[in-house]
mmCIF file of C-alpha atoms in Angstrom:
data_model
loop_
_atom_site.group_PDB
_atom_site.id
_atom_site.type_symbol
_atom_site.label_atom_id
_atom_site.label_comp_id
_atom_site.label_asym_id
_atom_site.label_seq_id
_atom_site.Cartn_x
_atom_site.Cartn_y
_atom_site.Cartn_z
ATOM 1 C CA MET A 1 44.657 42.489 -26.537
ATOM 2 C CA GLU A 2 42.584 39.156 -26.854
ATOM 3 C CA THR A 3 44.432 35.968 -27.148
ATOM 4 C CA PHE A 4 44.000 33.745 -29.921
ATOM 5 C CA GLN A 5 41.828 30.654 -28.791
ATOM 6 C CA ILE A 6 43.072 27.350 -29.399
ATOM 7 C CA ARG A 7 40.536 24.441 -28.892
ATOM 8 C CA THR A 8 40.311 21.799 -26.595
ATOM 9 C CA ASP A 9 37.913 18.913 -25.759
ATOM 10 C CA LEU A 10 39.595 17.159 -23.039
ATOM 11 C CA ALA A 11 38.791 18.519 -19.324
ATOM 12 C CA LEU A 12 43.056 17.664 -18.328
ATOM 13 C CA GLU A 13 44.274 20.234 -21.142
ATOM 14 C CA ALA A 14 41.663 22.748 -20.138
ATOM 15 C CA ARG A 15 43.160 22.532 -16.212
ATOM 16 C CA GLU A 16 46.785 22.809 -17.883
ATOM 17 C CA SER A 17 46.138 25.715 -19.875
ATOM 18 C CA VAL A 18 45.285 27.759 -16.917
ATOM 19 C CA ASN A 19 48.160 30.318 -15.597
ATOM 20 C CA GLU A 20 49.209 29.438 -11.632
ATOM 21 C CA GLU A 21 47.055 31.561 -10.339
ATOM 22 C CA GLU A 22 44.128 30.102 -11.693
ATOM 23 C CA SER A 23 45.632 26.457 -11.107
ATOM 24 C CA LYS A 24 44.698 27.061 -7.217
ATOM 25 C CA LEU A 25 41.030 27.925 -8.042
ATOM 26 C CA ARG A 26 38.391 26.088 -5.673
ATOM 27 C CA GLY A 27 36.223 23.667 -6.997
ATOM 28 C CA VAL A 28 38.585 21.279 -8.998
ATOM 29 C CA SER A 29 40.185 18.417 -7.738
ATOM 30 C CA VAL A 30 42.715 16.638 -9.790
ATOM 31 C CA ASP A 31 43.516 12.915 -8.997
ATOM 32 C CA GLU A 32 45.879 11.099 -11.209
ATOM 33 C CA HIS A 33 47.064 7.264 -11.017
ATOM 34 C CA TYR A 34 50.128 5.819 -13.033
ATOM 35 C CA GLU A 35 50.027 1.834 -14.183
ATOM 36 C CA GLU A 36 53.290 0.926 -15.055
ATOM 37 C CA GLU A 37 52.533 -2.341 -15.794
ATOM 38 C CA THR A 38 50.467 -1.229 -18.761
ATOM 39 C CA ASP A 39 51.802 2.310 -18.890
ATOM 40 C CA ILE A 40 48.473 4.107 -18.588
ATOM 41 C CA ARG A 41 48.308 7.118 -16.615
ATOM 42 C CA ILE A 42 44.807 7.919 -15.310
ATOM 43 C CA THR A 43 43.738 11.193 -14.113
ATOM 44 C CA LYS A 44 40.492 12.447 -12.894
ATOM 45 C CA VAL A 45 39.529 15.904 -12.769
ATOM 46 C CA THR A 46 36.090 16.769 -10.898
ATOM 47 C CA ILE A 47 34.878 20.003 -11.297
ATOM 48 C CA ASP A 48 32.456 21.257 -8.499
ATOM 49 C CA THR A 49 31.541 24.888 -9.015
ATOM 50 C CA LYS A 50 30.316 27.086 -11.481
ATOM 51 C CA ASN A 51 33.288 29.496 -10.909
ATOM 52 C CA ALA A 52 35.646 26.852 -11.968
ATOM 53 C CA GLU A 53 33.335 25.558 -15.036
ATOM 54 C CA LYS A 54 33.585 28.947 -15.681
ATOM 55 C CA THR A 55 37.093 29.240 -15.607
ATOM 56 C CA LEU A 56 37.821 25.865 -17.308
ATOM 57 C CA GLY A 57 35.205 26.274 -20.195
ATOM 58 C CA LYS A 58 33.643 22.833 -19.103
ATOM 59 C CA PRO A 59 30.552 21.746 -17.257
ATOM 60 C CA MET A 60 30.617 20.644 -13.564
ATOM 61 C CA GLY A 61 31.166 16.594 -13.347
ATOM 62 C CA VAL A 62 33.194 14.258 -13.274
ATOM 63 C CA TYR A 63 36.441 13.866 -16.509
ATOM 64 C CA VAL A 64 38.358 10.741 -16.351
ATOM 65 C CA THR A 65 41.006 10.700 -18.732
ATOM 66 C CA MET A 66 42.904 7.580 -19.895
ATOM 67 C CA GLU A 67 46.609 8.606 -21.784
ATOM 68 C CA ALA A 68 48.180 5.566 -23.143
ATOM 69 C CA PRO A 69 51.227 6.154 -25.377
ATOM 70 C CA ALA A 70 51.061 2.833 -27.329
ATOM 71 C CA MET A 71 47.498 2.822 -28.294
ATOM 72 C CA VAL A 72 48.526 3.984 -31.704
ATOM 73 C CA GLU A 73 50.881 0.776 -32.025
ATOM 74 C CA PRO A 74 48.994 -2.413 -33.457
ATOM 75 C CA ASP A 75 49.385 -4.373 -30.311
ATOM 76 C CA ASP A 76 46.403 -6.403 -29.658
ATOM 77 C CA ASP A 77 47.117 -7.590 -26.130
ATOM 78 C CA TYR A 78 47.990 -3.721 -25.005
ATOM 79 C CA HIS A 79 44.811 -2.958 -26.933
ATOM 80 C CA ARG A 80 42.768 -5.102 -24.382
ATOM 81 C CA GLU A 81 44.383 -3.809 -21.512
ATOM 82 C CA ILE A 82 43.525 -0.473 -22.434
ATOM 83 C CA SER A 83 39.945 -1.765 -23.121
ATOM 84 C CA GLU A 84 39.580 -3.604 -19.384
ATOM 85 C CA ALA A 85 41.314 -0.591 -17.981
ATOM 86 C CA LEU A 86 37.944 1.653 -20.048
ATOM 87 C CA ALA A 87 35.516 -1.353 -18.871
ATOM 88 C CA GLU A 88 36.600 -0.355 -15.241
ATOM 89 C CA GLU A 89 36.478 3.409 -15.135
ATOM 90 C CA LEU A 90 33.239 3.241 -17.511
ATOM 91 C CA LEU A 91 31.651 1.237 -14.631
ATOM 92 C CA LYS A 92 32.286 3.192 -12.302
ATOM 93 C CA MET A 93 30.388 6.106 -14.110
ATOM 94 C CA MET A 94 27.234 3.693 -14.564
ATOM 95 C CA PRO A 95 23.956 4.427 -12.437
ATOM 96 C CA GLY A 96 23.230 1.276 -10.413
ATOM 97 C CA GLU A 97 26.682 -0.811 -11.116
ATOM 98 C CA ALA A 98 25.152 -3.939 -10.039
ATOM 99 C CA GLU A 99 21.284 -3.904 -11.647
ATOM 100 C CA GLU A 100 20.284 -5.002 -15.050
ATOM 101 C CA LEU A 101 20.525 -1.616 -17.208
ATOM 102 C CA SER A 102 18.860 -0.688 -20.607
ATOM 103 C CA VAL A 103 22.180 0.881 -22.284
ATOM 104 C CA LEU A 104 21.715 3.041 -25.337
ATOM 105 C CA ILE A 105 24.597 3.597 -27.157
ATOM 106 C CA VAL A 106 25.338 6.179 -29.708
ATOM 107 C CA GLY A 107 27.827 6.851 -32.459
ATOM 108 C CA LEU A 108 27.911 10.186 -33.334
ATOM 109 C CA GLY A 109 29.947 11.467 -36.204
ATOM 110 C CA ASN A 110 30.378 11.377 -39.979
ATOM 111 C CA ARG A 111 31.197 8.099 -41.319
ATOM 112 C CA GLU A 112 32.505 9.204 -44.507
ATOM 113 C CA VAL A 113 34.990 11.553 -43.274
ATOM 114 C CA THR A 114 37.710 9.515 -41.521
ATOM 115 C CA ALA A 115 39.241 11.189 -38.840
ATOM 116 C CA ASP A 116 35.421 12.047 -37.507
ATOM 117 C CA ALA A 117 34.338 8.170 -37.654
ATOM 118 C CA LEU A 118 35.341 6.935 -34.658
ATOM 119 C CA GLY A 119 31.820 6.644 -33.464
ATOM 120 C CA PRO A 120 30.150 4.827 -36.480
ATOM 121 C CA GLN A 121 32.742 2.258 -36.349
ATOM 122 C CA VAL A 122 32.599 1.460 -32.469
ATOM 123 C CA VAL A 123 28.937 0.714 -33.036
ATOM 124 C CA ASP A 124 29.892 -1.601 -35.749
ATOM 125 C CA ASN A 125 31.717 -3.539 -33.455
ATOM 126 C CA LEU A 126 29.246 -3.685 -30.595
ATOM 127 C CA LEU A 127 27.510 -6.726 -28.750
ATOM 128 C CA ILE A 128 23.630 -5.816 -29.489
ATOM 129 C CA THR A 129 21.423 -7.674 -27.132
ATOM 130 C CA ARG A 130 18.015 -5.950 -26.794
ATOM 131 C CA HIS A 131 16.566 -6.846 -29.654
ATOM 132 C CA VAL A 132 16.770 -11.096 -29.265
ATOM 133 C CA VAL A 133 15.907 -10.162 -25.359
ATOM 134 C CA ARG A 134 12.885 -8.865 -26.003
ATOM 135 C CA ALA A 135 11.946 -11.658 -28.917
ATOM 136 C CA TYR A 136 13.906 -14.943 -26.904
ATOM 137 C CA GLY A 137 14.415 -14.054 -23.587
ATOM 138 C CA LYS A 138 17.660 -13.549 -21.485
ATOM 139 C CA ALA A 139 17.917 -17.579 -22.038
ATOM 140 C CA ALA A 140 19.061 -17.068 -25.608
ATOM 141 C CA TYR A 141 22.341 -16.106 -24.235
ATOM 142 C CA ASN A 142 21.751 -18.839 -21.334
ATOM 143 C CA CYS A 143 21.899 -16.047 -18.854
ATOM 144 C CA THR A 144 19.391 -14.986 -15.976
ATOM 145 C CA ARG A 145 20.469 -11.776 -15.454
ATOM 146 C CA MET A 146 22.053 -9.013 -18.185
ATOM 147 C CA ASN A 147 22.463 -5.507 -19.820
ATOM 148 C CA LEU A 148 20.214 -4.688 -22.014
ATOM 149 C CA VAL A 149 22.072 -2.962 -25.160
ATOM 150 C CA SER A 150 21.241 -1.140 -27.935
ATOM 151 C CA SER A 151 22.690 1.805 -30.493
ATOM 152 C CA ILE A 152 22.310 4.059 -33.365
ATOM 153 C CA GLU A 153 24.285 5.714 -35.817
ATOM 154 C CA PRO A 154 22.224 9.232 -35.789
ATOM 155 C CA GLY A 155 24.836 10.755 -38.949
ATOM 156 C CA VAL A 156 25.075 14.141 -39.651
ATOM 157 C CA MET A 157 22.483 16.902 -40.010
ATOM 158 C CA ALA A 158 23.885 17.747 -43.565
ATOM 159 C CA LYS A 159 22.441 14.050 -44.541
ATOM 160 C CA THR A 160 19.279 13.938 -42.478
ATOM 161 C CA GLY A 161 18.233 17.193 -42.262
ATOM 162 C CA MET A 162 17.643 17.004 -38.408
ATOM 163 C CA GLU A 163 19.573 17.609 -35.308
ATOM 164 C CA THR A 164 21.438 15.022 -33.822
ATOM 165 C CA ALA A 165 19.723 15.685 -30.428
ATOM 166 C CA GLU A 166 16.283 15.604 -32.247
ATOM 167 C CA ILE A 167 16.844 11.894 -33.568
ATOM 168 C CA ILE A 168 18.848 10.957 -30.183
ATOM 169 C CA SER A 169 15.580 12.331 -28.116
ATOM 170 C CA GLY A 170 12.739 10.758 -30.212
ATOM 171 C CA VAL A 171 14.706 7.223 -29.811
ATOM 172 C CA VAL A 172 14.657 7.833 -26.018
ATOM 173 C CA LYS A 173 11.255 8.598 -25.792
ATOM 174 C CA GLU A 174 10.694 5.663 -27.485
ATOM 175 C CA THR A 175 13.081 2.798 -25.832
ATOM 176 C CA GLN A 176 13.168 4.349 -22.580
ATOM 177 C CA PRO A 177 17.189 3.562 -21.970
ATOM 178 C CA ASP A 178 18.366 3.895 -18.234
ATOM 179 C CA VAL A 179 21.742 5.262 -19.521
ATOM 180 C CA LEU A 180 23.049 6.739 -22.710
ATOM 181 C CA ILE A 181 26.626 6.376 -23.913
ATOM 182 C CA ALA A 182 27.968 8.717 -26.299
ATOM 183 C CA VAL A 183 31.343 8.308 -28.321
ATOM 184 C CA ASP A 184 32.641 10.946 -30.555
ATOM 185 C CA ALA A 185 36.214 12.122 -31.581
ATOM 186 C CA LEU A 186 37.589 14.889 -29.899
ATOM 187 C CA ALA A 187 40.180 17.720 -30.443
ATOM 188 C CA ALA A 188 43.293 17.818 -28.414
ATOM 189 C CA ARG A 189 45.450 20.921 -27.500
ATOM 190 C CA SER A 190 48.617 18.750 -27.521
ATOM 191 C CA THR A 191 49.683 16.758 -30.526
ATOM 192 C CA ARG A 192 51.400 13.962 -28.049
ATOM 193 C CA ARG A 193 47.754 13.247 -26.672
ATOM 194 C CA LEU A 194 46.122 12.778 -30.401
ATOM 195 C CA ASN A 195 45.028 9.241 -31.263
ATOM 196 C CA ARG A 196 46.695 8.465 -27.609
ATOM 197 C CA THR A 197 43.955 9.233 -25.192
ATOM 198 C CA ILE A 198 40.381 8.426 -24.195
ATOM 199 C CA GLN A 199 38.093 10.921 -21.953
ATOM 200 C CA ILE A 200 35.158 9.416 -20.127
ATOM 201 C CA THR A 201 32.726 11.862 -18.644
ATOM 202 C CA ASN A 202 29.199 12.029 -16.933
ATOM 203 C CA THR A 203 28.674 15.623 -18.371
ATOM 204 C CA GLY A 204 27.156 14.642 -21.758
ATOM 205 C CA ILE A 205 28.675 16.033 -24.949
ATOM 206 C CA GLN A 206 28.007 18.692 -27.405
ATOM 207 C CA PRO A 207 28.223 17.080 -31.256
ATOM 208 C CA GLY A 208 30.737 18.952 -33.038
ATOM 209 C CA SER A 209 32.371 20.985 -30.134
ATOM 210 C CA GLY A 210 36.097 19.519 -31.271
ATOM 211 C CA VAL A 211 35.751 21.815 -34.621
ATOM 212 C CA GLY A 212 33.791 24.392 -33.605
ATOM 213 C CA ASN A 213 30.332 23.325 -34.978
ATOM 214 C CA HIS A 214 28.135 23.559 -32.088
ATOM 215 C CA ARG A 215 25.304 21.599 -31.981
ATOM 216 C CA ASN A 216 22.430 21.018 -29.286
ATOM 217 C CA ALA A 217 23.739 19.476 -26.392
ATOM 218 C CA LEU A 218 23.069 15.635 -25.557
ATOM 219 C CA THR A 219 22.906 15.611 -21.500
ATOM 220 C CA GLU A 220 20.889 15.008 -18.842
ATOM 221 C CA GLU A 221 18.854 17.722 -18.694
ATOM 222 C CA THR A 222 17.921 17.560 -22.464
ATOM 223 C CA LEU A 223 17.352 13.845 -22.741
ATOM 224 C CA GLY A 224 15.580 13.079 -19.046
ATOM 225 C CA VAL A 225 18.580 9.948 -18.736
ATOM 226 C CA PRO A 226 22.006 10.077 -17.819
ATOM 227 C CA VAL A 227 24.449 10.444 -20.336
ATOM 228 C CA ILE A 228 28.279 9.209 -20.366
ATOM 229 C CA ALA A 229 30.520 10.821 -23.154
ATOM 230 C CA ILE A 230 33.695 8.581 -24.346
ATOM 231 C CA GLY A 231 35.506 10.473 -26.716
ATOM 232 C CA ILE A 232 39.509 10.071 -28.084
ATOM 233 C CA PRO A 233 41.389 13.482 -30.039
ATOM 234 C CA THR A 234 41.451 12.694 -33.655
ATOM 235 C CA VAL A 235 42.290 15.980 -34.683
ATOM 236 C CA VAL A 236 44.167 18.817 -33.118
ATOM 237 C CA ASP A 237 43.864 22.602 -34.068
ATOM 238 C CA ALA A 238 46.210 24.365 -36.526
ATOM 239 C CA ALA A 239 47.001 27.026 -34.073
ATOM 240 C CA THR A 240 48.368 24.242 -31.714
ATOM 241 C CA ILE A 241 51.260 23.037 -34.129
ATOM 242 C CA VAL A 242 51.933 27.171 -34.750
ATOM 243 C CA GLY A 243 52.046 27.727 -31.265
ATOM 244 C CA ASP A 244 54.295 24.793 -30.824
ATOM 245 C CA ALA A 245 56.572 25.614 -33.215
ATOM 246 C CA LEU A 246 56.758 29.220 -32.021
ATOM 247 C CA GLU A 247 57.153 28.001 -28.301
ATOM 248 C CA LYS A 248 60.289 26.031 -29.470
ATOM 249 C CA LEU A 249 61.748 28.659 -31.768
ATOM 250 C CA MET A 250 61.558 31.430 -28.835
ATOM 251 C CA SER A 251 62.511 29.446 -26.127
ATOM 252 C CA GLY A 252 65.652 31.418 -25.109
ATOM 253 C CA GLU A 253 63.284 34.464 -24.860
ATOM 254 C CA LYS A 254 62.207 34.685 -21.507
ATOM 255 C CA GLU A 255 58.362 34.750 -20.697
ATOM 256 C CA PHE A 256 57.225 34.583 -24.679
ATOM 257 C CA ASP A 257 54.081 33.805 -24.892
ATOM 258 C CA ALA A 258 53.028 31.634 -28.349
ATOM 259 C CA VAL A 259 49.218 32.275 -27.699
ATOM 260 C CA LYS A 260 49.626 35.798 -26.953
ATOM 261 C CA TYR A 261 51.608 36.413 -30.051
ATOM 262 C CA MET A 262 49.091 35.332 -32.184
ATOM 263 C CA GLY A 263 46.405 37.252 -30.940
ATOM 264 C CA GLN A 264 48.715 40.174 -31.211
ATOM 265 C CA HIS A 265 48.879 39.508 -34.618
ATOM 266 C CA ARG A 266 45.206 37.826 -35.180
ATOM 267 C CA MET A 267 44.433 38.518 -38.563
ATOM 268 C CA ALA A 268 47.999 36.864 -40.194
ATOM 269 C CA PHE A 269 46.577 33.812 -38.188
ATOM 270 C CA ALA A 270 43.197 34.296 -38.941
ATOM 271 C CA GLU A 271 42.899 31.267 -41.674
ATOM 272 C CA LEU A 272 44.278 28.786 -38.586
ATOM 273 C CA ASN A 273 40.735 29.406 -37.075
ATOM 274 C CA ASN A 274 39.131 26.599 -39.390
ATOM 275 C CA MET A 275 42.041 24.267 -39.960
ATOM 276 C CA TYR A 276 42.448 20.947 -38.440
ATOM 277 C CA MET A 277 45.139 18.609 -38.565
ATOM 278 C CA THR A 278 45.151 14.568 -38.217
ATOM 279 C CA GLY A 279 47.826 11.744 -38.422
ATOM 280 C CA LYS A 280 48.460 10.622 -41.615
ATOM 281 C CA ASP A 281 47.979 6.733 -41.026
ATOM 282 C CA ILE A 282 44.567 7.793 -39.442
ATOM 283 C CA ASP A 283 42.644 5.276 -42.007
ATOM 284 C CA SER A 284 44.167 2.285 -39.590
ATOM 285 C CA VAL A 285 44.471 4.246 -36.174
ATOM 286 C CA ILE A 286 40.368 5.201 -36.350
ATOM 287 C CA LYS A 287 40.018 1.250 -37.140
ATOM 288 C CA ARG A 288 42.347 0.364 -34.577
ATOM 289 C CA VAL A 289 41.249 2.596 -31.683
ATOM 290 C CA SER A 290 37.501 2.290 -32.582
ATOM 291 C CA TYR A 291 37.461 -1.674 -31.945
ATOM 292 C CA THR A 292 39.531 -0.898 -28.853
ATOM 293 C CA VAL A 293 36.413 1.375 -27.283
ATOM 294 C CA SER A 294 33.986 -1.036 -28.539
ATOM 295 C CA GLU A 295 35.570 -3.785 -26.735
ATOM 296 C CA GLY A 296 35.813 -1.992 -23.526
ATOM 297 C CA ILE A 297 32.111 -0.964 -23.610
ATOM 298 C CA ASN A 298 31.390 -4.815 -24.443
ATOM 299 C CA ILE A 299 33.351 -5.671 -21.256
ATOM 300 C CA ALA A 300 31.765 -3.359 -19.648
ATOM 301 C CA MET A 301 27.953 -4.246 -20.374
ATOM 302 C CA GLU A 302 29.068 -8.149 -19.489
ATOM 303 C CA LYS A 303 30.286 -7.787 -15.983
ATOM 304 C CA ASN A 304 27.030 -8.441 -14.365
ATOM 305 C CA TRP A 305 25.792 -11.203 -17.015
ATOM 306 C CA ALA A 306 25.014 -14.422 -14.747
#
């Protein structure tokens, strides 16, 4: 019997979802670190083999997941700590950390849909430098060495009539950045990670994958430059909520598997396939976390200024 599919964009959750035997598969390594002072848990999942890639449903590469339970709270000092931790992890994935780089930052998503507006709102708060340096030189910032930062908000195909990958490919060909950073909203498997988790990966991204609306991928293979993806889960599959409720309801039953149960009753749960839930305060949360991500990128971009 086919199981009911619950979607997640987080490699950490994909790793957690495999059964005990598969959890020992070769080609996957997990390194976890907890910062007690800041209450931030950082987990690095590395996928090295095609077999592991197929089992987890995630491309080979490095996935860093930052879990910050209080990220939804309006605590400026705490968000600054998250931004600094994000910058540190981002720099580890940047090519040529000590060198000057031309960096293109892409804010994916739909500005008019709040839960999908993370990328566009991140772009709003970035320190963009490329145009100033090209016009006036680095002396405009009183620097002799710095990264050149540019950005674009490509929108969605319903508005532009073009694939996001087509727009980005054209921009990359014209501006020739050294690295591309894509920011997008994701889908989570667990409600406790909703708006509280940041994933950073060097595998690129497939716009719209979080809600099953697959578009052409943005990867180093398709664009010709390294692609780093930053995402925060802002929606959760409705099937997840139902599955969690069933697990709690049937907690006394041995070996009860909610996902398997929903698969066996697929028709009754069919409408859950296209339903996604988000928090009631998503407006304020997106505004807050988008600024946190922007600050993290800004801090990383300014690290080698001199």
